[in-house]
CSV table of C-alpha atoms in Angstrom, one decimal:
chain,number,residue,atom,x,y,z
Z,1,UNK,CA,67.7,-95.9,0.1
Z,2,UNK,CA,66.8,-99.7,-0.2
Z,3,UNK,CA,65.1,-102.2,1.3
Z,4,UNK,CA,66.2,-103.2,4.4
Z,5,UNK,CA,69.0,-105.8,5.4
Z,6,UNK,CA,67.0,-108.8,6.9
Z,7,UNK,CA,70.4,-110.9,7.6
Z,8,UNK,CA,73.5,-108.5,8.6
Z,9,UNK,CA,72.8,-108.7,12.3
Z,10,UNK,CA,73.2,-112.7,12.4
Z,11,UNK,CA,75.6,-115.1,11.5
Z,12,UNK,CA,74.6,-117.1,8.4
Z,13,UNK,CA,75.3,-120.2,10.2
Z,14,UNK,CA,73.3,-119.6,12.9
Z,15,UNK,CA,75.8,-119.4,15.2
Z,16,UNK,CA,73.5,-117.9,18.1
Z,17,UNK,CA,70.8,-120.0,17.4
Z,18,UNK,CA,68.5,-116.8,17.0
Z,19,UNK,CA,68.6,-117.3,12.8
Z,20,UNK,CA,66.4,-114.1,10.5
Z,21,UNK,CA,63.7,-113.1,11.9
Z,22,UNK,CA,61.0,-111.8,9.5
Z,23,UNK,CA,61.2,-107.7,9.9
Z,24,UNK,CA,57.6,-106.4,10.7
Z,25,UNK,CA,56.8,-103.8,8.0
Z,26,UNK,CA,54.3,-100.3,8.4
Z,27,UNK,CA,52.8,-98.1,6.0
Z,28,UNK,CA,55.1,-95.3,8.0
Z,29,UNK,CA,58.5,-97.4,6.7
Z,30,UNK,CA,57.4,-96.9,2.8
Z,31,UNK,CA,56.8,-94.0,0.4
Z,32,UNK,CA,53.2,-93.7,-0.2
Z,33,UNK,CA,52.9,-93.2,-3.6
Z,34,UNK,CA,55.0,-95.9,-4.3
Z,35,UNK,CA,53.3,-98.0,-1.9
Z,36,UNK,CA,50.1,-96.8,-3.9
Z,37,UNK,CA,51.5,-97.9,-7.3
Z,38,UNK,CA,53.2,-101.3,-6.4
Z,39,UNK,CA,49.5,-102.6,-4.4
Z,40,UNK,CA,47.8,-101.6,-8.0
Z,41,UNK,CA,49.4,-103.6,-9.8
Z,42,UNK,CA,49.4,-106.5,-7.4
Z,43,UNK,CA,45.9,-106.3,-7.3
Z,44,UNK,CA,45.6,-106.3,-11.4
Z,45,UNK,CA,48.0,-109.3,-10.5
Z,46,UNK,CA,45.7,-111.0,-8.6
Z,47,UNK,CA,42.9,-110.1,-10.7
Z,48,UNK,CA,44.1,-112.3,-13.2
Z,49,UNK,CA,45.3,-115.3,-11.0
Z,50,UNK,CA,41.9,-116.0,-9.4
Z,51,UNK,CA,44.0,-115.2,-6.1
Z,52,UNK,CA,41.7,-112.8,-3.5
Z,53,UNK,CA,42.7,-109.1,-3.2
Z,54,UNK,CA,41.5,-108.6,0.4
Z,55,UNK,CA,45.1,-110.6,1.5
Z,56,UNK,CA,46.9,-107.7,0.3
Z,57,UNK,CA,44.8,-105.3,3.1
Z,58,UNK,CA,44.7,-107.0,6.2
Z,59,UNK,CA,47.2,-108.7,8.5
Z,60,UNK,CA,48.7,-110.8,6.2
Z,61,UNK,CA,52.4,-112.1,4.8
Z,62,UNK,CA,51.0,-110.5,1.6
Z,63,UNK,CA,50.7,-107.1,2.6
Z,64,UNK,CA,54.3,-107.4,4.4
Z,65,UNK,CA,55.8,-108.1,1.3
Z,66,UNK,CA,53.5,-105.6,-0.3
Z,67,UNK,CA,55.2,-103.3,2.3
Z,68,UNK,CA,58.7,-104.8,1.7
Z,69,UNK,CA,58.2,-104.3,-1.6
Z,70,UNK,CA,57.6,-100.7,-1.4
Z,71,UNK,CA,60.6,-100.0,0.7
Z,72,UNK,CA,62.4,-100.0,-3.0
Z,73,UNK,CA,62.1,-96.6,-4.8
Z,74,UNK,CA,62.4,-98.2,-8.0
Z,75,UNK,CA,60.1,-101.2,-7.0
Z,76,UNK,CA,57.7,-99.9,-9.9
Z,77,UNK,CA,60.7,-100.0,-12.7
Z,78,UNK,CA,61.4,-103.3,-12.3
Z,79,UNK,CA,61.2,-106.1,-15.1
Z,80,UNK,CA,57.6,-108.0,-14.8
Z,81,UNK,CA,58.9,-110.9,-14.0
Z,82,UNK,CA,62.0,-109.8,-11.7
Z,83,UNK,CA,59.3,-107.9,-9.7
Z,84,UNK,CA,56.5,-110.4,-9.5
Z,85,UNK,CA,59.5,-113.5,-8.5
Z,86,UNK,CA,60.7,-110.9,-5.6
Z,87,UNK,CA,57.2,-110.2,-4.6
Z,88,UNK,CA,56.3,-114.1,-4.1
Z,89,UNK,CA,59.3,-115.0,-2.6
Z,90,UNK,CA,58.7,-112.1,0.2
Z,91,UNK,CA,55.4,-113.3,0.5
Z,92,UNK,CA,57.0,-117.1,0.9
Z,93,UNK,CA,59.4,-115.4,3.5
Z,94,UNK,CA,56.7,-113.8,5.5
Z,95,UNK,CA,54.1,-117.4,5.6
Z,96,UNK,CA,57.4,-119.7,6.6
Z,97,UNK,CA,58.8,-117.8,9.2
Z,98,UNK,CA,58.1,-118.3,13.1
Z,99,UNK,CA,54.6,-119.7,11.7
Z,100,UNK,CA,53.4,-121.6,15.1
Z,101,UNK,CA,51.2,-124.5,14.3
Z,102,UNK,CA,50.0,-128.0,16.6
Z,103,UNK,CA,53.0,-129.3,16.2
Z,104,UNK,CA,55.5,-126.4,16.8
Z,105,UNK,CA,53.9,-123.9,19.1
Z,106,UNK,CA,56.9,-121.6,19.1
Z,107,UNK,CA,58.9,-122.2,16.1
Z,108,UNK,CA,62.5,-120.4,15.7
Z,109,UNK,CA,63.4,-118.0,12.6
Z,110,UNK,CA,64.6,-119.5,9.3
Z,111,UNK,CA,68.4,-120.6,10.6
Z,112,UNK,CA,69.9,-119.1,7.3
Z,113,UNK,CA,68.7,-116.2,4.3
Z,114,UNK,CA,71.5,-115.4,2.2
Z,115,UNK,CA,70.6,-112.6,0.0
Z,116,UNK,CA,66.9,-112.7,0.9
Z,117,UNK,CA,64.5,-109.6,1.5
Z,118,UNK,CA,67.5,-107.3,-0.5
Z,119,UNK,CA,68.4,-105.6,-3.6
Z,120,UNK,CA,70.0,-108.8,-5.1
Z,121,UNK,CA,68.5,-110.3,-8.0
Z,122,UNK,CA,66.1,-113.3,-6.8
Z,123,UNK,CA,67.9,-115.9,-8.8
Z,124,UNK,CA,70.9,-114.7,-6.5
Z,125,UNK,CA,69.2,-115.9,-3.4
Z,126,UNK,CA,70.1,-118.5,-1.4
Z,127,UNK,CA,68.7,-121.9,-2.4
Z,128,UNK,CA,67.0,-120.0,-6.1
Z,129,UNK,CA,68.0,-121.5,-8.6
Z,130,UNK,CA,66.8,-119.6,-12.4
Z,131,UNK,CA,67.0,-120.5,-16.0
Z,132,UNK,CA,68.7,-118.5,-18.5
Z,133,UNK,CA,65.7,-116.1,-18.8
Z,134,UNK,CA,66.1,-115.5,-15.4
Z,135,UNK,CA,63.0,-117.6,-14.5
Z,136,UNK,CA,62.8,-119.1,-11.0
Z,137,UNK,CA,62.8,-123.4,-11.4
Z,138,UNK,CA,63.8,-124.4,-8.3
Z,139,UNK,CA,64.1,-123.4,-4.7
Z,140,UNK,CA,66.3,-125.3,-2.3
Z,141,UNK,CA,65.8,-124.9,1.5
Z,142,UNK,CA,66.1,-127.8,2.8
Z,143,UNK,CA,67.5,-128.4,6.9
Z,144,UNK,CA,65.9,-125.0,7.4
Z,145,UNK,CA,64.0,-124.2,9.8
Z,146,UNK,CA,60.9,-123.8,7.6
Z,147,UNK,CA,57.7,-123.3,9.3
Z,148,UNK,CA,54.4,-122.5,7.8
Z,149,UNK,CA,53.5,-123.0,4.8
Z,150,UNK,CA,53.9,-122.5,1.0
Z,151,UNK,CA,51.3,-119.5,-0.1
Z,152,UNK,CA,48.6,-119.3,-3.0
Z,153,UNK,CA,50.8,-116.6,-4.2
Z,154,UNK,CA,53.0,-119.5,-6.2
Z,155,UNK,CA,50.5,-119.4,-9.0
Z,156,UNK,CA,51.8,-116.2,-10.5
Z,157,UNK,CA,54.9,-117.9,-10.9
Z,158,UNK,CA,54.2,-121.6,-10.0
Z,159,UNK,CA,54.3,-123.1,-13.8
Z,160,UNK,CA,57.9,-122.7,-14.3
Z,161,UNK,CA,59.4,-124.4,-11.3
Z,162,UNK,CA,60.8,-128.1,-12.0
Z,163,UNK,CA,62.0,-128.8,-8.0
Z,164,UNK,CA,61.1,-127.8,-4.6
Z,165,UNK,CA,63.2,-129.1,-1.9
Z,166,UNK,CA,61.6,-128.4,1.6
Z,167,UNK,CA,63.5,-131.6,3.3
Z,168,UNK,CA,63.9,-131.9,6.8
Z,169,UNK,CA,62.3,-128.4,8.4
Z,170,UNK,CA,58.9,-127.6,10.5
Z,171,UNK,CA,56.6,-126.9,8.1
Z,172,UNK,CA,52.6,-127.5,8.4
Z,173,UNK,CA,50.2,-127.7,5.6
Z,174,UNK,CA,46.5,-129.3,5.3
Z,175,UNK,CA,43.4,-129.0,3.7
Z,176,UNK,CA,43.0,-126.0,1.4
Z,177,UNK,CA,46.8,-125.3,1.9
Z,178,UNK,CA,47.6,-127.7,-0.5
Z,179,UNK,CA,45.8,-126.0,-3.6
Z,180,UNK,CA,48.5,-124.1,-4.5
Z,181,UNK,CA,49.8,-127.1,-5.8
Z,182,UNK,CA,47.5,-127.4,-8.6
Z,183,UNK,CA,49.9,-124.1,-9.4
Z,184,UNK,CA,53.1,-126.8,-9.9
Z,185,UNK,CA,51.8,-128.0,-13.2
Z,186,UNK,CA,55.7,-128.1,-13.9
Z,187,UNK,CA,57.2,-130.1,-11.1
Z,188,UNK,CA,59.2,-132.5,-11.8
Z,189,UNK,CA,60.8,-133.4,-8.0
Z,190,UNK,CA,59.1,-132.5,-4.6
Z,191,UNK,CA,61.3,-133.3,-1.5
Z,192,UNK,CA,59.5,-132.5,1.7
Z,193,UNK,CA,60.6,-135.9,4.0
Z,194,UNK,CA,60.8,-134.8,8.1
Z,195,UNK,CA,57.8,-132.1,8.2
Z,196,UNK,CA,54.4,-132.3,9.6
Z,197,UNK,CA,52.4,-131.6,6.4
Z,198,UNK,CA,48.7,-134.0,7.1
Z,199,UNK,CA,46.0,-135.4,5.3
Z,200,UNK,CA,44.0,-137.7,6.7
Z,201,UNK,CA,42.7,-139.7,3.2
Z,202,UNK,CA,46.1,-140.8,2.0
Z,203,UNK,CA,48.0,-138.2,-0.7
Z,204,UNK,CA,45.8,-134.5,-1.2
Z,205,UNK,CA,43.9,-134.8,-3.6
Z,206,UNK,CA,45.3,-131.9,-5.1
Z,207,UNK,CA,48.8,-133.3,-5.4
Z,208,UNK,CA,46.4,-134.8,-8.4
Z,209,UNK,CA,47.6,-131.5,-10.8
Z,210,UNK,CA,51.5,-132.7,-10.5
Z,211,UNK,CA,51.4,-134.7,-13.8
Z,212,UNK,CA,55.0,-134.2,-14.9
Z,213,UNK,CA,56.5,-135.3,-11.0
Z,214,UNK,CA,59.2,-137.9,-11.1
Z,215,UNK,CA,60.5,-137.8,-7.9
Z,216,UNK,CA,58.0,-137.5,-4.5
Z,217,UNK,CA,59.8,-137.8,-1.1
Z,218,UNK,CA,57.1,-137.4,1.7
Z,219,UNK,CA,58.6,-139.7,4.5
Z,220,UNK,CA,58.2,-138.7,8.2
Z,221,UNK,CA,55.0,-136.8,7.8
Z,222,UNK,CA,51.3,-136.9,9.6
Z,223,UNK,CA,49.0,-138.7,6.8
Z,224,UNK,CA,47.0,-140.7,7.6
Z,225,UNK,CA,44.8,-143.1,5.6
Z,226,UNK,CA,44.7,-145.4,2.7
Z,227,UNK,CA,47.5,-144.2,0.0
Z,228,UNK,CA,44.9,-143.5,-2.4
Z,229,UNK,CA,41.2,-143.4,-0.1
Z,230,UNK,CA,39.8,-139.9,-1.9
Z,231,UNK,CA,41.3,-139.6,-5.5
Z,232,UNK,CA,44.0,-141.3,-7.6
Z,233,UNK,CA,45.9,-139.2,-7.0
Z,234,UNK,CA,49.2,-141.4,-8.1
Z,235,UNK,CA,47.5,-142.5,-11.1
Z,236,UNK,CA,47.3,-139.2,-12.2
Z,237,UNK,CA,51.4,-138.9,-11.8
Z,238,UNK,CA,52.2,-141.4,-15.3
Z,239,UNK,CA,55.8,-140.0,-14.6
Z,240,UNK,CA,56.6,-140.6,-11.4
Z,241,UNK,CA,59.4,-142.9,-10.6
Z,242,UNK,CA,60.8,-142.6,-7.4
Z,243,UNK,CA,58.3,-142.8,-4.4
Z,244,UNK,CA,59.1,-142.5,-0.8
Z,245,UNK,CA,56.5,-142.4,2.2
């Protein structure tokens, strides 16, 4: 047994326009004691990330991929870090999927998920890219299909990723969405040009933490505002060196 196949029913190049639809997961489709075990730990997980429990219970991309999770026998064996990399990249799956927002009422699945939500490591899945300790420092999605957003769950893994390339999809972010980049501590490039992420004071104010970026590429968004109204925010970014907006 293993977790299910979210991609062998679709072309990967999207051939019929349909693209992978996020699988809805039940208590029913998972062992229980396993189920029991994996949520334990996620909950000592996000004990210790500040993150809130109760998103692990209710109707939530979380508890899917607290579900998906499950679906794997051996879920509990895994290495830490193997386990906690598949769990937030489920839990990315699940929040940029068919996410309907202002913009996109009715957006279409990702067009493309090689390797994703299956037994393959998670540096083996499409657009991961991982250090030689098997660390996740870069995810590539760009031309996508991306809706949603990027989850709080980042933080258990956020400090080791260098690039995020998000160019060119459907993705909405705003307000409090945007604190899961104080997570990015790392980042060195952020590519997210042809989305529909807002603020309406110039840069977040969160985008503040991202002291080591080099490279921002936020061209063809909704901000609005002066470039820097509410916090220096590129003052704060002493490395930064290629700007586009």
């Amino acid at each position: 047994a293993g977790s299910p196949s979210y991609y062998k029913n679709y072309e990967d190049d999207d051939a019929f326009g349909i693209g992978v639809v996020p699988i809805e997961m039940h208590k029913s489709d998972v062992d229980p004691d396993v189920y029991a075990e994996f949520k334990a730990t996620m909950r000592a997980v996000y004990d210790r990330h500040g993150l809130d429990k109760n998103l692990l219970d209710e109707i939530t991309p979380q508890r899917q991929a607290v579900l998906w999770m499950s679906t794997d026998p051996s879920v509990n064996n895994l290495e830490h870090t193997e386990k906690m990399q598949r769990y937030v990249l489920a839990c990315f799956f699940y929040s940029s999927n068919m996410i309907p927002s202002v913009h996109v009422e009715d957006p279409k699945a990702w067009k493309v998920a090689t390797n994703w939500m299956s037994n393959a490591h998670s540096c083996d899945w499409m657009g991961i890219e991982c250090n030689e300790e098997k660390n996740i420092i870069a995810i590539y999605l760009e031309g996508n299909r991306l809706s949603g957003g990027i989850p709080l769950d980042f933080k258990i893994i956020g400090n080791k990723i260098q690039t995020l390339d998000f160019t060119d999809n459907i993705m909405h972010m705003r307000d409090d969405d945007f604190d899961v980049f104080k997570s990015f501590e790392n980042l060195k490039t952020f590519l997210a040009d042809d989305n529909y992420l807002y603020h309406d004071r110039g840069l977040p104010p969160q985008f503040a933490s991202l002291k080591n970026l080099e490279k921002l590429r936020l061209s063809y968004n909704v901000f609005e505002g002066e470039l820097d109204s509410e916090a220096p925010v590129l003052g704060s970014m002493s490395k930064l060196t290629h700007l586009e907006l």
